[in-house]
């Protein structure tokens, strides 16, 4: 096809047809620039709020959820979470006795499996004794990551602001009072679960007060973890009275509380590989580090802490906006949710859930923190459900599915650091595995045996195998590592971490695959996550499950692509190339389904037909093997999802949503999104398995992005799964496509109307949208850009790094 070249005049006329505020043809350069950015006119307010404090009726030790206790319904349903990656706090906004519940990711006891589990760090109560108040409001503002409480008691107005600062690693609360009464309250800390009867959860604590600082310090016995929490009380006006374990404030105008937490945990291989009591350096004391954080924060003062927090947080959060043609709702959040549950279609709540997911990801995973765990960064439990670990058969991956496409790759750095720390032990596991099962395959060079992992890890523990999830689990993990490169185009990362990881895993797979008589290579010790024997009972073990074969396929292909990008020529790449055609990962069964197991015939022959996991569709999402170039597989995947149904847990709905988006089944993707909000969302908009788990909140972020933009098949597809409910009018700003393109688009009446693409790495750009070959492309100087087109809906053009391109689709 010839290169397309459109005249600027034509371009101006087209733009004139659109209802955007452009000033006419004389101004075309400026117009194009304005259009190119597509920056939303104003930032929409995303806020959770309630006219009542959260109830706080306490936890119930009798109610055990996913092995976790005590279950605290009010904490899960009503409290608001803030966090800075490492540190989390749940706020109740109470006026009698405020409860600030603190979590820190390394604070762990034995947990429910006796191999470490995060546990509630501390409770801080602020006793106000304001039993009857007026004009009460508590909010969690997502634009600023600040929570507030305001009310009137008597003639006095009280205000609170809370935030968790990443740059200064402190929690900050400012309280103020205006009126005759002044601000009087008692700061009363509590170390929870000190009376634990089980040895694996026992701990010591010492609470001291020195002037304006309360210190909580102690040891959790299981790993001999030393922890310290300091609370500094800085008051203006009034009086501060230090007790033995509390601080009382009398008649102040304003009080700032600073909280810092630290432990002797250090993320390095030793925490995974050493024996329980050797994991930590017992000579380390967190005291100096905590004191220093408090000292520095106090020196900065509230206003500076706040402006540094806002600059940091907004720098991440503001990168992406999605407008589904909504109006900001004035309803309290639980009523907004109730209306939705009663069938009201509300694009504002759908946007709010998306942005809330991004907020929760920023709050629970940062460059220097441990990754987001099953509960993000939060736990009030003594024993957290499933130990609050990193589950590698879907949950931890789902946490990061939306990180790259919604321009928060920094949050994934936490996982990269975690991965690098556990990798040496994962290599040992591969050595053990091959040595035990295929001794003739064992290489003397340990690197040649690669690495492998099992399912449920945590900051102290990495399993070698999982009873119910096959070796594909590690391939599920490397998909994130490859995606990180594909989105960021960070070649140094690919060279140092991504490629060696992928290559190492392919080395392991290559040794662990067993040749069959028919010439195939199948994974033994294979499983499909959590599927049990047909008649219940134990986990189903097999040879060559779709999950395992699929992830070998994905990893093998990704490593070849990575090698090409880096110009690597390792001779082992030839082995990988030769193995790929022998994997036979996808088979269609007699019901027209994607088989989960090779020995399955009709759908549901093996395992629970309504099972939450859809691991045999992982090559549809997050993998790429099932794609539009294989319509039969796409059809079979769709049938499989129909058979499986949507009556499932929170995160499993989020996986279905992403899978439906990949199938371009816009209405079905939307239906499951609606169901997730209506059925698995709590009043504080946390999502639930149940119990509360963070993955669905983060997985739906990817789902919304995937409905609006896809980029997994070597091209960028616009509005691939736009449902009727969003079609009339809408826009997105700043979503990211693989190749590191930052994309903004507007649509109306279901049609793409404007598109702008910033090329952040200068990659070749391939775009897909119906009729795109008739479009016009301009660079940010207003110069027409020539492009190639091979099909009517596909254009491709070279880009310059840093340049923003404006694409004007022809009207359909
Ligand atoms: C996987 C899932 C469960 C749960 C657990 C934490 O094992 O199958 O549903 O999410 O992780």
XYZ file of C-alpha atoms and ligand atoms in Angstrom, residues 66 113 374 385-386 391 393-395 455 468-469 529-530 611-613 649 651 689 693 695, ligand 1:
33
model
C -9.019 -18.576 55.456
C 1.338 -22.250 58.230
C -2.635 -10.780 49.644
C -5.751 -15.150 56.231
C -3.422 -17.335 54.189
C 0.608 -16.426 46.212
C -0.532 -19.179 41.252
C -2.301 -15.913 40.402
C -2.707 -13.516 43.310
C 3.111 -21.032 45.240
C -1.666 -28.024 43.729
C 0.084 -25.728 41.253
C -3.902 -24.554 40.322
C -6.103 -25.863 43.095
C -13.903 -23.513 39.878
C -12.605 -20.014 40.586
C -9.291 -20.623 38.836
C -14.637 -15.149 44.283
C -10.168 -12.035 42.227
C -12.598 -13.119 48.248
C -8.041 -9.651 49.616
C -6.026 -8.724 44.272
C -5.182 -19.070 45.899
C -6.650 -19.044 45.565
C -7.522 -18.840 46.741
C -7.007 -17.676 47.543
C -5.582 -17.932 47.924
C -4.988 -16.835 48.712
O -4.828 -20.272 46.493
O -7.044 -20.215 44.934
O -8.803 -18.583 46.247
O -7.083 -16.503 46.807
O -4.825 -18.078 46.776
